[in-house]
Amino acid sequence: MTEHTTIVVSTEGRVGKIQLDRPKALNALNQTLMEEVVSAAVAFDADPDIGSILILGSDKAFAAGADIKEMAHQDYPSMYASDWFRRWEDLTELRIPIVAAVKGYALGGGCELAMMADIIVAGESAKFGQPEINLGVIPGMGGSQRLTRSVGKAKAMDMVLTGRHIGAEEAERIGLVSRVVPDEQANPVAEEVAELIAAKSKPAAQMAKEAVAASFETTLQQGIRLERRLFHSLFALADQAEGMSAFAEKRGPEWTHR
Ligand code: CO8
């Protein structure tokens, strides 16, 4: 197994787990952490024995943003030449469903990383925010786009322009997170969700994710056409025949993920 310095990677059944592990820096996202998270996620995506990814933070912070100390001394030529933080986009191109458990701070890049997940389970202590404006910059890992698509202009402008943090209850009310649970339940519930998804037919789950994700990119008509084509294409897979036979025979399906 690959040696990591900023994350802990493990598997639990068909769930691939990535625990952010820079607790002293509140899991601030540096270049090493980005590379390690994305590489681990890419490997899980390609592994036929893994059906979902779970991203976990620590109790005080999911992640308090990009590593400000690492960024502070960058200049425009170095940021541009390295296309700083582009690698995170590779995470968003994965087909495998991703669940994030958020407790404590999910700020700046931390909020943006959580939004790259398909489902966010928040503990009651979760605090989401895009405070970059307080550092004289703006969101740079998709916050201005993903946040706006997920919660609408009114709340996105409020968060991005004022930098204020919102709590778990408000985050659920505005549609940023899927569920809020007591803190001690956040990791177990997120794990249950990830296990439930991993127990589905992998290609069906991937196509379900692709169809929902497409709604952020396409017109309604194109999205509905894509959904129908994906639906049709599932009839080429053994899992469709198995799922429907199992229903008729009143038994649980045995997926071959093919
Ligand atoms: N980067 C680096 N170190 C951090 C960060 C961070 N984002 N956040 C916290 N830390 C460190 C602190 O410096 C401190 O280290 P040390 O003990 O060595 O002094 C340690 O973590 C603990 O932090 P605090 O003592 O500050 O803990 P508090 O409980 O007092 O406060 C807060 C917690 C409120 C979360 C506070 O730490 C804070 O405000 N952090 C910064 C939050 C922030 O501004 N995040 C946005 C960063 S910018 C960003 O994310 C841009 C992303 C897009 C980049 C795209 C490029 C193309």
Coordinates of C-alpha atoms and ligand atoms in Angstrom, one line a residue:
M1 CA 0.0 0.0 0.0
T2 CA 1.2 3.5 -0.8
E3 CA 2.8 5.6 2.0
H4 CA 0.8 8.7 2.8
T5 CA 1.7 11.6 5.1
T6 CA -1.5 13.7 5.1
I7 CA -4.3 11.1 4.8
V8 CA -5.1 7.6 6.1
V9 CA -6.5 5.3 3.5
S10 CA -8.4 2.1 4.2
T11 CA -11.2 -0.1 2.9
E12 CA -14.2 -1.5 4.7
G13 CA -16.0 -4.0 2.5
R14 CA -16.7 -2.2 -0.8
V15 CA -16.2 1.3 0.7
G16 CA -12.9 3.1 0.1
K17 CA -12.1 5.4 3.0
I18 CA -10.0 8.5 2.9
Q19 CA -9.4 10.2 6.3
L20 CA -7.9 13.7 6.1
D21 CA -5.1 13.6 8.6
R22 CA -3.4 17.0 9.3
P23 CA -5.3 17.6 12.6
K24 CA -2.8 20.2 13.9
A25 CA -3.4 22.4 10.8
L26 CA -7.2 21.7 10.9
N27 CA -6.7 19.5 7.8
A28 CA -5.6 22.5 5.7
L29 CA -5.3 21.4 2.1
N30 CA -1.7 21.6 0.9
Q31 CA -0.3 20.3 -2.3
T32 CA 0.7 17.0 -0.8
L33 CA -2.7 16.4 0.7
M34 CA -4.4 17.2 -2.7
E35 CA -2.1 14.8 -4.5
E36 CA -2.7 12.0 -1.9
V37 CA -6.5 12.4 -1.8
V38 CA -6.9 12.6 -5.5
S39 CA -4.5 9.6 -6.2
A40 CA -6.3 7.5 -3.6
A41 CA -9.7 8.4 -5.0
V42 CA -8.6 7.7 -8.6
A43 CA -7.4 4.2 -7.5
F44 CA -10.6 3.5 -5.7
D45 CA -12.6 4.6 -8.7
A46 CA -10.8 2.1 -10.9
D47 CA -11.1 -0.8 -8.4
P48 CA -13.9 -3.1 -9.3
D49 CA -14.2 -4.2 -5.6
I50 CA -14.9 -0.6 -4.4
G51 CA -18.4 0.8 -4.9
S52 CA -18.2 4.2 -3.1
I53 CA -15.7 6.5 -1.5
L54 CA -16.1 8.0 2.0
I55 CA -14.1 11.2 2.9
L56 CA -13.7 11.9 6.6
G57 CA -12.2 14.8 8.5
S58 CA -11.5 15.1 12.2
D59 CA -13.8 16.2 15.0
K60 CA -12.7 19.9 15.0
A61 CA -12.4 20.3 11.3
F62 CA -13.3 18.6 8.1
A63 CA -10.8 21.0 6.5
A64 CA -10.2 24.7 7.3
G65 CA -9.4 25.6 3.7
A66 CA -6.4 25.7 1.5
D67 CA -3.1 25.9 3.4
I68 CA -2.8 29.6 3.8
K69 CA 0.9 29.3 4.9
E70 CA 1.8 27.4 1.8
M71 CA -0.1 29.8 -0.5
A72 CA 1.0 33.1 1.2
H73 CA 4.3 33.3 -0.7
Q74 CA 3.1 32.3 -4.1
D75 CA 3.0 34.8 -6.9
Y76 CA 1.0 35.0 -10.1
P77 CA 3.6 33.3 -12.4
S78 CA 4.0 30.4 -10.0
M79 CA 0.3 29.9 -9.5
Y80 CA -0.4 30.1 -13.2
A81 CA 2.5 27.9 -14.2
S82 CA 1.5 25.1 -11.8
D83 CA -2.2 25.7 -12.4
W84 CA -2.5 25.7 -8.6
F85 CA -5.1 23.3 -7.3
R86 CA -6.2 22.1 -10.8
R87 CA -5.7 18.5 -9.7
W88 CA -8.8 18.7 -7.5
E89 CA -10.8 18.8 -10.7
D90 CA -9.8 15.2 -11.3
L91 CA -11.8 14.2 -8.2
T92 CA -14.9 15.7 -9.7
E93 CA -14.5 13.7 -12.8
L94 CA -14.6 10.3 -11.0
R95 CA -17.7 8.2 -11.7
I96 CA -17.8 6.5 -8.3
P97 CA -20.2 8.0 -5.8
I98 CA -18.5 10.0 -3.0
V99 CA -19.8 10.6 0.5
A100 CA -18.3 13.2 2.9
A101 CA -18.8 13.3 6.7
V102 CA -18.3 16.9 7.9
K103 CA -17.8 17.8 11.6
G104 CA -16.5 21.2 12.6
Y105 CA -15.0 23.6 10.1
A106 CA -15.5 23.2 6.4
L107 CA -14.2 26.5 5.2
G108 CA -12.9 27.8 1.9
G109 CA -11.3 24.9 0.1
G110 CA -12.7 22.6 2.8
C111 CA -16.3 23.6 1.9
E112 CA -15.4 23.3 -1.7
L113 CA -13.9 19.8 -1.2
A114 CA -17.1 18.8 0.7
M115 CA -19.1 20.1 -2.3
M116 CA -17.2 17.8 -4.6
A117 CA -18.7 14.9 -2.8
D118 CA -22.1 13.7 -4.0
I119 CA -23.6 13.4 -0.5
I120 CA -22.6 15.4 2.6
V121 CA -23.6 14.1 6.0
A122 CA -23.0 16.9 8.6
G123 CA -22.6 16.6 12.3
E124 CA -24.3 19.3 14.3
S125 CA -21.0 21.1 14.9
A126 CA -20.4 21.5 11.1
K127 CA -19.6 25.1 10.0
F128 CA -19.5 25.9 6.3
G129 CA -18.1 29.0 4.9
Q130 CA -16.3 30.7 2.0
P131 CA -14.1 33.2 4.0
E132 CA -11.6 33.8 1.3
I133 CA -12.8 37.4 1.0
N134 CA -11.3 38.0 4.4
L135 CA -7.9 37.1 3.0
G136 CA -8.2 39.4 0.0
V137 CA -9.0 36.6 -2.4
I138 CA -12.1 34.6 -3.6
P139 CA -13.1 31.0 -3.7
G140 CA -10.8 29.1 -6.1
M141 CA -11.8 25.4 -5.9
G142 CA -15.2 25.8 -7.5
G143 CA -17.0 27.6 -4.6
S144 CA -18.5 30.4 -6.6
Q145 CA -19.9 27.9 -9.0
R146 CA -20.8 24.8 -7.1
L147 CA -22.2 26.7 -4.1
T148 CA -24.3 28.9 -6.3
R149 CA -25.7 25.9 -8.2
S150 CA -26.4 24.0 -5.0
V151 CA -27.9 26.8 -2.8
G152 CA -28.8 29.6 -5.3
K153 CA -27.6 33.2 -5.7
A154 CA -29.0 34.7 -2.5
K155 CA -27.2 32.4 -0.1
A156 CA -24.1 32.0 -2.3
M157 CA -23.6 35.8 -2.6
D158 CA -24.2 36.1 1.2
M159 CA -21.6 33.5 2.0
V160 CA -19.0 34.5 -0.6
L161 CA -19.2 38.3 -0.1
T162 CA -19.5 38.4 3.7
G163 CA -17.4 35.3 4.5
R164 CA -19.8 34.3 7.3
H165 CA -20.0 30.7 8.5
I166 CA -23.3 28.9 8.4
G167 CA -24.2 26.1 10.8
A168 CA -25.3 22.6 10.0
E169 CA -29.0 23.4 10.4
E170 CA -28.9 26.3 8.0
A171 CA -26.7 24.2 5.6
E172 CA -29.4 21.5 5.5
R173 CA -32.2 24.0 5.2
I174 CA -30.6 25.6 2.1
G175 CA -29.7 22.3 0.5
L176 CA -26.0 22.3 1.0
V177 CA -26.0 19.0 2.9
S178 CA -28.1 15.9 2.7
R179 CA -28.5 15.1 6.4
V180 CA -27.6 16.5 9.8
V181 CA -27.0 14.1 12.7
P182 CA -25.5 14.4 16.2
D183 CA -21.7 14.7 15.9
E184 CA -20.9 11.2 17.2
Q185 CA -23.2 9.8 14.5
A186 CA -21.7 11.7 11.6
N187 CA -19.0 9.2 10.6
P188 CA -21.1 6.1 11.3
V189 CA -24.1 7.5 9.3
A190 CA -21.9 8.6 6.5
E191 CA -20.3 5.2 6.5
E192 CA -23.8 3.5 6.4
V193 CA -24.7 5.7 3.4
A194 CA -21.5 4.8 1.7
E195 CA -22.0 1.1 2.4
L196 CA -25.6 1.3 1.1
I197 CA -24.4 2.8 -2.2
A198 CA -21.5 0.4 -2.5
A199 CA -24.0 -2.5 -2.1
K200 CA -25.8 -1.4 -5.3
S201 CA -24.9 -2.4 -8.8
K202 CA -21.7 -0.3 -9.5
P203 CA -22.6 0.6 -13.1
A204 CA -26.1 1.6 -12.1
A205 CA -24.8 3.8 -9.3
Q206 CA -22.3 5.4 -11.6
M207 CA -24.9 6.1 -14.2
A208 CA -27.3 7.5 -11.6
K209 CA -24.5 9.9 -10.4
E210 CA -23.7 10.8 -14.0
A211 CA -27.4 11.6 -14.8
V212 CA -27.9 13.8 -11.7
A213 CA -24.5 15.5 -12.2
A214 CA -25.4 16.3 -15.8
S215 CA -28.3 18.4 -14.6
F216 CA -25.8 21.0 -13.5
E217 CA -24.3 21.2 -17.0
T218 CA -27.0 20.8 -19.5
T219 CA -30.4 22.1 -20.6
L220 CA -33.4 20.2 -19.2
Q221 CA -34.1 18.7 -22.6
Q222 CA -30.5 17.4 -23.1
G223 CA -30.4 16.1 -19.5
I224 CA -33.6 14.2 -19.9
R225 CA -32.4 12.7 -23.2
L226 CA -29.1 11.7 -21.5
E227 CA -31.0 10.1 -18.7
R228 CA -33.2 8.1 -21.1
R229 CA -30.1 6.9 -23.1
L230 CA -28.4 5.9 -19.8
F231 CA -31.6 4.1 -18.8
H232 CA -31.7 2.3 -22.1
S233 CA -28.0 1.3 -21.9
L234 CA -28.5 -0.3 -18.5
F235 CA -30.4 -3.0 -20.4
A236 CA -27.1 -4.2 -21.8
L237 CA -25.9 -5.2 -18.3
A238 CA -26.4 -8.4 -16.4
D239 CA -27.3 -6.4 -13.3
Q240 CA -30.5 -5.1 -14.9
A241 CA -31.6 -8.7 -15.7
E242 CA -30.6 -9.8 -12.2
G243 CA -32.3 -6.9 -10.4
M244 CA -35.6 -7.4 -12.2
S245 CA -35.5 -11.2 -11.9
A246 CA -34.7 -10.9 -8.2
F247 CA -37.7 -8.7 -7.7
A248 CA -40.0 -11.1 -9.5
E249 CA -38.6 -14.0 -7.6
K250 CA -39.0 -12.1 -4.3
R251 CA -35.3 -12.4 -3.3
G252 CA -32.4 -10.0 -2.9
P253 CA -30.3 -9.3 -6.0
E254 CA -26.8 -10.6 -6.4
W255 CA -25.0 -8.0 -8.4
T256 CA -22.0 -8.9 -10.6
H257 CA -21.4 -5.2 -11.2
R258 CA -21.5 -5.9 -15.0
Ligands
CO8_1 N1 -4.2 27.1 6.4 C1 -3.1 26.8 7.1 N2 -3.1 26.6 8.5 C2 -4.3 26.7 9.1 C3 -5.5 27.0 8.3 C4 -5.4 27.1 6.9 N3 -6.5 27.3 6.1 N4 -6.6 27.0 9.2 C5 -6.1 26.8 10.4 N5 -4.7 26.6 10.3 C6 -3.8 26.3 11.4 C7 -3.6 27.5 12.3 O1 -2.6 28.4 11.7 C8 -3.1 26.9 13.6 O2 -1.7 26.5 13.4 P1 -0.7 26.9 14.6 O3 -1.1 26.1 15.8 O4 0.6 26.4 14.0 O5 -0.8 28.4 14.8 C9 -3.9 25.7 13.7 O6 -4.4 25.4 12.3 C10 -5.2 25.8 14.6 O7 -5.9 26.9 14.1 P2 -6.4 28.1 15.0 O8 -5.4 28.3 16.2 O9 -6.6 29.3 14.2 O10 -7.7 27.5 15.6 P3 -9.0 28.3 16.1 O11 -9.9 27.3 16.7 O12 -8.6 29.5 16.9 O13 -9.7 28.9 14.7 C11 -10.5 28.7 12.4 C12 -10.2 28.0 13.8 C13 -11.6 29.7 12.6 C14 -10.9 27.7 11.4 C15 -9.2 29.5 12.0 O14 -8.1 28.6 12.0 C16 -9.3 30.0 10.6 O15 -9.9 31.0 10.4 N6 -8.7 29.4 9.6 C17 -8.6 29.9 8.2 C18 -9.9 29.7 7.5 C19 -9.8 30.2 6.1 O16 -9.6 31.4 5.9 N7 -9.9 29.3 5.1 C20 -9.9 29.7 3.7 C21 -8.5 29.5 3.2 S1 -8.3 30.1 1.6 C22 -8.9 28.9 0.6 O17 -9.4 27.9 1.1 C23 -8.9 29.1 -0.9 C24 -9.2 27.7 -1.6 C25 -9.0 27.8 -3.1 C26 -7.6 27.8 -3.5 C27 -7.6 27.7 -5.0 C28 -6.3 28.1 -5.7 C29 -6.4 28.1 -7.2

